[in-house]
mmCIF file of C-alpha atoms in Angstrom:
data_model
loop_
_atom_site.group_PDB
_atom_site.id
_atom_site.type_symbol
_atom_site.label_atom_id
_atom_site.label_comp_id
_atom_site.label_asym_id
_atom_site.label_seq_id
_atom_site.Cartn_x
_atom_site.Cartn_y
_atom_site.Cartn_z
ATOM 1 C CA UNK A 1 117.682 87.190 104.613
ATOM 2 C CA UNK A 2 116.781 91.014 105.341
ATOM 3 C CA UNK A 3 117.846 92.579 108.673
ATOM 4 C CA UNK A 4 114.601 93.242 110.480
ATOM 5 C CA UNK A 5 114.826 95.171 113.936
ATOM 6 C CA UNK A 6 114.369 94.296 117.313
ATOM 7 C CA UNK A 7 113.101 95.674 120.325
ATOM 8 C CA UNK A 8 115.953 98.243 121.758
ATOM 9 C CA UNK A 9 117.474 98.894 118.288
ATOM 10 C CA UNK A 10 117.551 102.452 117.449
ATOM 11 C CA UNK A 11 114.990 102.690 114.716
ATOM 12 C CA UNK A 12 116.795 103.758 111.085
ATOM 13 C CA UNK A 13 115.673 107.767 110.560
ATOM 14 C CA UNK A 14 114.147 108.527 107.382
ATOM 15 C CA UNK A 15 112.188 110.935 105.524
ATOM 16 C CA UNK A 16 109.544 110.529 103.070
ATOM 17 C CA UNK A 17 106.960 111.867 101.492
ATOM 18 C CA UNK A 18 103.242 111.920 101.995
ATOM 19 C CA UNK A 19 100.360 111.812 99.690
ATOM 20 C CA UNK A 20 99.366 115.568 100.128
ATOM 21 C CA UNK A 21 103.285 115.889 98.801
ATOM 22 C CA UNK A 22 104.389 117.003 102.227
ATOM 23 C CA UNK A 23 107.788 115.347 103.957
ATOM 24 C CA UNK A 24 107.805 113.483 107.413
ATOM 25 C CA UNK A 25 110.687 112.522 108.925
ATOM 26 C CA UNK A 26 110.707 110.303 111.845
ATOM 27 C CA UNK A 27 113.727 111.588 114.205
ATOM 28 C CA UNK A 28 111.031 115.212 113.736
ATOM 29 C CA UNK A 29 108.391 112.802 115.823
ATOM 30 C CA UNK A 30 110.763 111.687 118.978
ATOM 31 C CA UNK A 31 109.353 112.799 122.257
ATOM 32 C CA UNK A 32 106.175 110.811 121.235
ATOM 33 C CA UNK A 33 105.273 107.099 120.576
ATOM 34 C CA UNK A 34 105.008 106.231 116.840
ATOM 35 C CA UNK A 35 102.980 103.544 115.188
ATOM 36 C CA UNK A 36 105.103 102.614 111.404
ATOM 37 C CA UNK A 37 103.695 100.010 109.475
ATOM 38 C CA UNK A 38 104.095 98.786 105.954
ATOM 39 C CA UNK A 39 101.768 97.502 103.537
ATOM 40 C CA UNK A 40 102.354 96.207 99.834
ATOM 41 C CA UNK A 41 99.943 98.141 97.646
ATOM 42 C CA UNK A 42 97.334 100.652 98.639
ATOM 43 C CA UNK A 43 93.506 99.691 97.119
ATOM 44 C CA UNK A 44 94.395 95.961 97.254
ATOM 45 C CA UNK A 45 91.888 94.157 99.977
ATOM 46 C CA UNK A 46 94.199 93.205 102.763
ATOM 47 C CA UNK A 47 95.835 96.456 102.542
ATOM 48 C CA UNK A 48 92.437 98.437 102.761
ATOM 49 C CA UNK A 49 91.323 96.707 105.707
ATOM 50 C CA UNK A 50 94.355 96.942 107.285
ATOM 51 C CA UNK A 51 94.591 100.922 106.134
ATOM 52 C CA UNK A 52 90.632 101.595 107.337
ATOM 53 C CA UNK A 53 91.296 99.653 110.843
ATOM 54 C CA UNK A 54 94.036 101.736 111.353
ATOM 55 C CA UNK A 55 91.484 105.029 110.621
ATOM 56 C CA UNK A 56 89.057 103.838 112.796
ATOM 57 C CA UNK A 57 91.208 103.748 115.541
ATOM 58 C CA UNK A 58 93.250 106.608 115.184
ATOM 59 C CA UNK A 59 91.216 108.853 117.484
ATOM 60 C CA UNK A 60 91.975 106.134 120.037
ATOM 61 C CA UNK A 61 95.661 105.555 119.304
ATOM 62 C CA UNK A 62 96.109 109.128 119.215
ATOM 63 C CA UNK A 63 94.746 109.835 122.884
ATOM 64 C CA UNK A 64 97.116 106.960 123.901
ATOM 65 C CA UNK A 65 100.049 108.947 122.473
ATOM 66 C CA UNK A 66 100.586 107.327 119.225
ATOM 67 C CA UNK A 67 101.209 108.724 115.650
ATOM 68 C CA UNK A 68 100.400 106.251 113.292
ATOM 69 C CA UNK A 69 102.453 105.944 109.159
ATOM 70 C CA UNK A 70 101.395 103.556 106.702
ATOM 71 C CA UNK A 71 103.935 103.312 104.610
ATOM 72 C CA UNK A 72 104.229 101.535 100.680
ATOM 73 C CA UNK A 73 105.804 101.270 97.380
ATOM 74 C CA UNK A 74 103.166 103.414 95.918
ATOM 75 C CA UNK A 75 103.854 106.751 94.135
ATOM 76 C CA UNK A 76 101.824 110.156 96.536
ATOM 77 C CA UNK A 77 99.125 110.416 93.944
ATOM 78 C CA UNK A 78 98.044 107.243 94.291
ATOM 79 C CA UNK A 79 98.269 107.039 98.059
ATOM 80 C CA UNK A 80 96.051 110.362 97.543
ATOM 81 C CA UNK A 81 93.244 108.192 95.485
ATOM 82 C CA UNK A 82 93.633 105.580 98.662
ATOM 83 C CA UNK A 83 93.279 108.113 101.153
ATOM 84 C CA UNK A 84 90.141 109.686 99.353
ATOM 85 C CA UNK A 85 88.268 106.224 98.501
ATOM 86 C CA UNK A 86 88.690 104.934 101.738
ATOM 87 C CA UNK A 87 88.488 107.592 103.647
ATOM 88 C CA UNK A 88 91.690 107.353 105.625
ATOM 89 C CA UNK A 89 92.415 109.283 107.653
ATOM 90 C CA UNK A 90 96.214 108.216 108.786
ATOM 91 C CA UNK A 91 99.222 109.668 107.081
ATOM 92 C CA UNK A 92 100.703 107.299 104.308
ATOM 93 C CA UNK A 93 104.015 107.434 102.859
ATOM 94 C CA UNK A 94 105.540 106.765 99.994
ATOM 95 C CA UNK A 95 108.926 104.479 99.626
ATOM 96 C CA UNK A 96 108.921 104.013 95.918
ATOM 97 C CA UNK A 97 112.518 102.743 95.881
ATOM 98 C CA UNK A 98 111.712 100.623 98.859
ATOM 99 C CA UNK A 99 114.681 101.834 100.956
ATOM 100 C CA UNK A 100 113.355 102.278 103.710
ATOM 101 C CA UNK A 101 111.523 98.805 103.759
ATOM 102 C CA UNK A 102 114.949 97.086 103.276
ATOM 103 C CA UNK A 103 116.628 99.066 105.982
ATOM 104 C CA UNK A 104 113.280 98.077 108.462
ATOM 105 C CA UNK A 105 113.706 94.599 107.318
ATOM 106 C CA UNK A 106 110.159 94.956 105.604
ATOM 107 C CA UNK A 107 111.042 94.117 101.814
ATOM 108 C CA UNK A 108 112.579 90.864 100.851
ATOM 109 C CA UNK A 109 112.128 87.452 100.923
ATOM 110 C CA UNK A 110 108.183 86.080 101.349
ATOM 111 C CA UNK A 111 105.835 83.201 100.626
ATOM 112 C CA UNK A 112 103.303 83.882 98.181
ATOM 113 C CA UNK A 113 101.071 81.854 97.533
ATOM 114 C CA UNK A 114 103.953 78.594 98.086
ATOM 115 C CA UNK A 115 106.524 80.498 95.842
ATOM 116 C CA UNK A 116 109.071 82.663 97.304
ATOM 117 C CA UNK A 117 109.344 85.690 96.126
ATOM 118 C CA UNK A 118 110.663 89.374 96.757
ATOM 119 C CA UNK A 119 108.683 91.602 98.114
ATOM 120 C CA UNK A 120 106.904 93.874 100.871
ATOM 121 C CA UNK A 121 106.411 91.886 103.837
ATOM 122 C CA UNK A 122 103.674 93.036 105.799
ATOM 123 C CA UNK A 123 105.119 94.778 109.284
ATOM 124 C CA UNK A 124 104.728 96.932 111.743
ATOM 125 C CA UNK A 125 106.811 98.485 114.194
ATOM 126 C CA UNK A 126 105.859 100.354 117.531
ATOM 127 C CA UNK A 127 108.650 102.923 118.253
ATOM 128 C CA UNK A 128 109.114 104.786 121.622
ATOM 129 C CA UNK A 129 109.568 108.306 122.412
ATOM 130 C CA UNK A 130 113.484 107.990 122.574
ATOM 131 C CA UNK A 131 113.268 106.626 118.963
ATOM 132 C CA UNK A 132 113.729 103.186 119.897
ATOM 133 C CA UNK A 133 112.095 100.211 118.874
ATOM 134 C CA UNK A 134 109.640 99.022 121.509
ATOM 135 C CA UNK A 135 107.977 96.323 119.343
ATOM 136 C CA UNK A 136 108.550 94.715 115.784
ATOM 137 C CA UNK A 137 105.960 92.724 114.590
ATOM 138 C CA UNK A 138 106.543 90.523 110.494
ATOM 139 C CA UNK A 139 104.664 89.011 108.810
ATOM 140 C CA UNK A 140 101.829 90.288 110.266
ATOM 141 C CA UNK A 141 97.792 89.323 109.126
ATOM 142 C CA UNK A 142 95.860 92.531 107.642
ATOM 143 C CA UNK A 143 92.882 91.710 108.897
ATOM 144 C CA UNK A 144 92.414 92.032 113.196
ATOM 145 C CA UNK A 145 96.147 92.983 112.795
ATOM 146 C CA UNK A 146 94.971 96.193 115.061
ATOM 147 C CA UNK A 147 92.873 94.439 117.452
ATOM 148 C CA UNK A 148 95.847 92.389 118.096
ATOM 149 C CA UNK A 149 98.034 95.670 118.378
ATOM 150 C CA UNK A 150 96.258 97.238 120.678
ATOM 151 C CA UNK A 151 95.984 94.078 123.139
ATOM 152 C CA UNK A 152 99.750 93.810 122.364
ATOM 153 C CA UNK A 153 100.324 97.348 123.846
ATOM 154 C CA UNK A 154 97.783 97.193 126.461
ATOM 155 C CA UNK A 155 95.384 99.435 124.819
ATOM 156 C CA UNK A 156 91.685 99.103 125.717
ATOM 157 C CA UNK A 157 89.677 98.058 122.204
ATOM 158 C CA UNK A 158 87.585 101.349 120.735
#
């Protein structure tokens, strides 16, 4: 069974690298609240609705002092090609070798579809300015998944 993190663990730092090619690393982001979730493969439906939720609010998330990182297995350039079809508007990263998901307890063991099977389990993780976790959500539904967020954090809806 993978690790996964709990509120008041000190979230793992890492640094990857965007679809624009740029790097982010998280420990760069302290002082502020940061929004990290992970998704299995961009342009798939769940993942897009999840992604273009997470756009939509942004503006809203952002006033509230969030950053928000949507991070997957996929290579940059194809994270670009999400980010242009769709519109996004969020910065996605790429874990290719999915280290970071194992390390955030985010890749391993999942029901698909009644089989289990390796793979990216659908998370997300709200981390606080001191680089702690504050939430960890697994397993989490694409769809309302940031509805549900915000009236987890005790954001007003858009």
């Amino acid at each position: 069974m993978t690790e996964r993190l709990s509120p008041g663990d000190v979230a793992p730092d890492f640094t990857l690298t965007t679809d624009t090619g740029e790097s982010v690393t998280l420990s760069d982001l302290r002082g502020g609240k940061v929004i990290v979730y992970f998704y299995p493969a961009a342009m798939t439906p769940g993942c897009t609705k999840q992604a273009c939720d997470f756009s939509e609010s942004l503006e809203s998330l952002k006033t509230d002092g969030y950053t928000v990182l949507g991070i997957s297995p996929d290579k940059p350039e194809k994270l670009g090609k999400f980010r242009d079809k769709e519109h996004l508007t969020l910065t996605l990263l790429s874990d290719p070798d999915k280290a970071v998901m194992t390390q955030w307890g985010a890749f391993g063991e999942k029901k698909l579809y009644g089989k289990v099977v390796q793979g990216v389990i659908r998370s997300t993780v709200v981390i606080d300015e001191d680089g702690k976790v504050e939430h960890a959500w697994y397993n989490v539904k694409a769809t309302g998944h940031v509805a549900k967020l915000r009236r987890d954090l005790g954001l007003s809806e858009d």
